[in-house]
Coordinates of C-alpha atoms in Angstrom, one line a residue:
M83 CA 0.2 0.1 -0.2
A84 CA 1.2 3.4 -0.9
K85 CA 2.1 6.2 1.6
P86 CA 0.3 9.4 1.4
N87 CA 2.0 11.6 0.6
N88 CA 2.9 14.9 3.0
R89 CA 4.6 17.1 1.1
S90 CA 2.7 20.4 1.0
S91 CA 1.5 21.7 -2.7
K92 CA 2.9 25.1 -2.0
T93 CA 1.8 28.0 -4.4
R94 CA 4.6 29.6 -5.7
I95 CA 4.0 33.8 -4.3
I96 CA 4.2 36.4 -7.4
T97 CA 6.4 39.4 -6.0
V98 CA 5.1 42.7 -7.6
A99 CA 6.1 46.5 -7.7
I100 CA 4.2 49.0 -8.1
L101 CA 4.6 52.4 -9.3
E102 CA 2.4 55.2 -8.8
D103 CA 1.8 58.4 -7.4
N104 CA -1.8 58.0 -6.2
A105 CA -2.1 57.0 -2.6
T106 CA -5.7 56.5 -2.8
L107 CA -5.6 54.1 -6.4
V108 CA -2.4 52.4 -4.8
K109 CA -5.0 51.7 -1.8
G110 CA -7.5 49.8 -4.2
M111 CA -4.6 48.0 -5.8
M112 CA -3.8 46.6 -2.8
A113 CA -6.8 45.5 -2.6
E114 CA -7.0 43.8 -5.8
L115 CA -4.0 42.5 -5.5
D116 CA -4.5 41.0 -1.5
T117 CA -4.7 37.2 -2.9
G118 CA -2.5 34.4 -1.4
D119 CA -0.4 34.2 -4.1
I120 CA 1.0 37.7 -4.7
K121 CA 2.8 39.7 -2.5
T122 CA 3.4 43.5 -2.9
C123 CA 7.4 43.7 -2.1
V124 CA 7.7 47.8 -3.4
I125 CA 5.3 50.9 -4.0
G126 CA 7.0 54.1 -5.6
E127 CA 5.9 57.3 -5.9
E128 CA 8.6 58.5 -7.5
V129 CA 11.1 57.1 -10.6
N130 CA 13.9 56.9 -8.2
Q131 CA 12.2 55.6 -5.0
F132 CA 10.6 52.5 -7.2
L133 CA 14.2 51.9 -8.9
E134 CA 15.6 51.5 -5.5
G135 CA 13.3 49.3 -4.2
L136 CA 13.7 47.1 -7.5
K137 CA 17.3 46.9 -6.8
L138 CA 16.4 45.0 -3.1
C139 CA 13.3 42.9 -4.5
Q140 CA 13.8 41.9 -8.3
P141 CA 10.0 41.3 -8.5
D142 CA 8.3 39.1 -11.1
V143 CA 5.9 41.6 -12.4
A144 CA 5.9 45.7 -11.9
I145 CA 2.8 47.9 -12.4
V146 CA 3.8 51.1 -13.9
D147 CA 1.4 54.6 -14.1
L148 CA 2.8 56.3 -17.6
R149 CA 2.3 59.9 -15.6
I150 CA 4.0 60.4 -12.6
W151 CA 3.9 64.1 -11.0
N152 CA 3.9 66.2 -13.8
D153 CA 6.0 64.3 -16.1
L154 CA 4.4 62.4 -19.0
D155 CA 6.8 59.6 -19.9
A156 CA 8.3 58.9 -16.1
G157 CA 6.7 55.5 -16.2
F158 CA 8.2 54.7 -19.7
V159 CA 12.2 56.1 -18.3
A160 CA 11.5 53.8 -14.9
I161 CA 10.4 50.7 -17.3
G162 CA 13.8 51.2 -19.3
K163 CA 15.5 51.3 -16.6
A164 CA 14.5 49.1 -14.4
R165 CA 15.2 46.4 -17.2
E166 CA 18.5 47.0 -16.3
I167 CA 18.3 47.2 -12.4
S168 CA 15.9 43.8 -12.5
P169 CA 16.3 41.9 -16.0
K170 CA 13.8 39.6 -14.9
T171 CA 10.6 41.3 -14.5
Q172 CA 7.6 41.8 -17.2
F173 CA 5.6 45.5 -16.9
I174 CA 1.9 46.5 -17.1
V175 CA 1.6 49.8 -17.7
Y176 CA -1.5 50.8 -15.7
T177 CA -2.7 54.2 -16.9
A178 CA -5.1 56.7 -18.2
Y179 CA -3.1 57.5 -21.1
D180 CA -4.1 54.9 -23.1
L181 CA -3.5 56.6 -26.7
M182 CA -2.5 55.0 -29.3
D183 CA 1.3 56.2 -29.6
K184 CA 1.9 55.1 -25.9
F185 CA 0.8 51.9 -26.8
H186 CA 2.9 51.4 -29.7
R187 CA 6.0 52.8 -27.6
G188 CA 5.6 50.3 -24.7
I189 CA 4.9 47.5 -27.5
N190 CA 8.3 48.9 -28.6
L191 CA 9.4 48.6 -24.8
G192 CA 8.6 44.8 -24.3
V193 CA 5.5 45.8 -21.9
K194 CA 3.6 42.6 -21.8
A195 CA 0.4 44.6 -20.5
F196 CA -1.9 47.6 -21.0
V197 CA -4.1 47.8 -17.7
S198 CA -6.7 51.3 -18.8
K199 CA -7.6 52.9 -15.5
N200 CA -10.3 54.8 -17.7
I201 CA -12.3 51.2 -17.8
Y202 CA -12.6 48.1 -15.9
E203 CA -11.8 45.4 -18.4
K204 CA -10.4 42.4 -16.3
P205 CA -9.4 42.1 -12.3
L206 CA -5.2 43.5 -11.3
D207 CA -5.2 40.1 -9.5
E208 CA -5.6 38.3 -12.9
V209 CA -3.5 40.9 -15.3
V210 CA -0.4 39.8 -13.1
R211 CA -0.9 36.3 -13.1
I212 CA -1.3 36.2 -17.0
V213 CA 1.7 38.3 -17.6
H214 CA 3.4 36.3 -14.4
N215 CA 2.6 32.6 -16.4
G216 CA 4.2 34.1 -19.6
G217 CA 1.3 35.7 -21.3
T218 CA 0.0 39.1 -22.7
Y219 CA -2.8 41.1 -22.0
Y220 CA -3.5 44.3 -23.8
G221 CA -7.6 44.5 -23.2
D222 CA -9.2 47.0 -25.8
L223 CA -6.2 48.8 -27.4
L224 CA -4.7 45.7 -28.9
P225 CA -7.4 45.4 -31.7
A226 CA -7.6 49.3 -32.1
Y227 CA -3.8 49.1 -32.8
L228 CA -3.8 46.5 -35.1
E229 CA -6.7 48.5 -36.8
K230 CA -4.3 51.3 -36.8
V231 CA -1.7 49.6 -38.3
K232 CA -3.6 47.7 -40.9
E233 CA -5.2 50.8 -42.7
Q234 CA -1.2 52.0 -42.8
S235 CA 0.1 49.4 -44.5
L236 CA -2.0 49.0 -46.7
Q237 CA -1.1 51.8 -48.1
V238 CA 2.8 51.3 -48.1
K239 CA 4.0 49.6 -51.4
P240 CA 6.8 47.9 -51.8
N241 CA 9.1 50.1 -52.5
E242 CA 8.2 52.6 -49.6
D243 CA 9.5 50.4 -47.0
K244 CA 12.3 52.2 -45.3
A245 CA 9.1 55.3 -45.4
A246 CA 6.2 52.6 -44.0
S247 CA 9.5 51.6 -41.2
E248 CA 9.6 55.3 -40.0
K249 CA 5.5 55.7 -39.7
T250 CA 4.9 52.4 -38.1
G251 CA 7.8 51.5 -36.3
L252 CA 7.0 48.7 -38.1
S253 CA 9.3 46.4 -39.7
K254 CA 9.0 45.4 -43.2
K255 CA 8.3 41.4 -41.9
E256 CA 6.2 42.6 -39.1
L257 CA 4.3 45.1 -41.9
E258 CA 4.1 41.2 -44.1
V259 CA 3.0 39.7 -41.7
L260 CA -0.3 42.0 -40.6
E261 CA -0.9 41.8 -44.2

């Protein structure tokens, strides 16, 4: 007769860092992330504070607002620097500035998820798990972005590859795949 397995099935804790300057929003995010398998290890309201925390924590996932105080691109600057400090961290952009140019820039930086503060699409803890497990989540932004790129690429002629690449930010091969 086989002995029962006494090992407890331990769930791996997902460590999360947050860069957000709105204290009330942070409280809401913390409430959403308050699950047994997610632990917040860094909360920064300024980029330097966030980056210092990353050095110590090396989180699995970082949730980053794009606008910190009055700097509209502080989140992207933070992500660029954070990639050097904590290369294994995956990034989620959590922002009210869900514009196509911001989405495009985030994709180019390797952001794995975009969550809009303007509309409630999916609980934040679910998005963290999706990204942690290797997935992506772009909500309603991805279809709109692909449609915009498709419209621009349909106007491209083969001898205008360089101009098209500069206009869309996509390589020749990416445009071919999209078509």
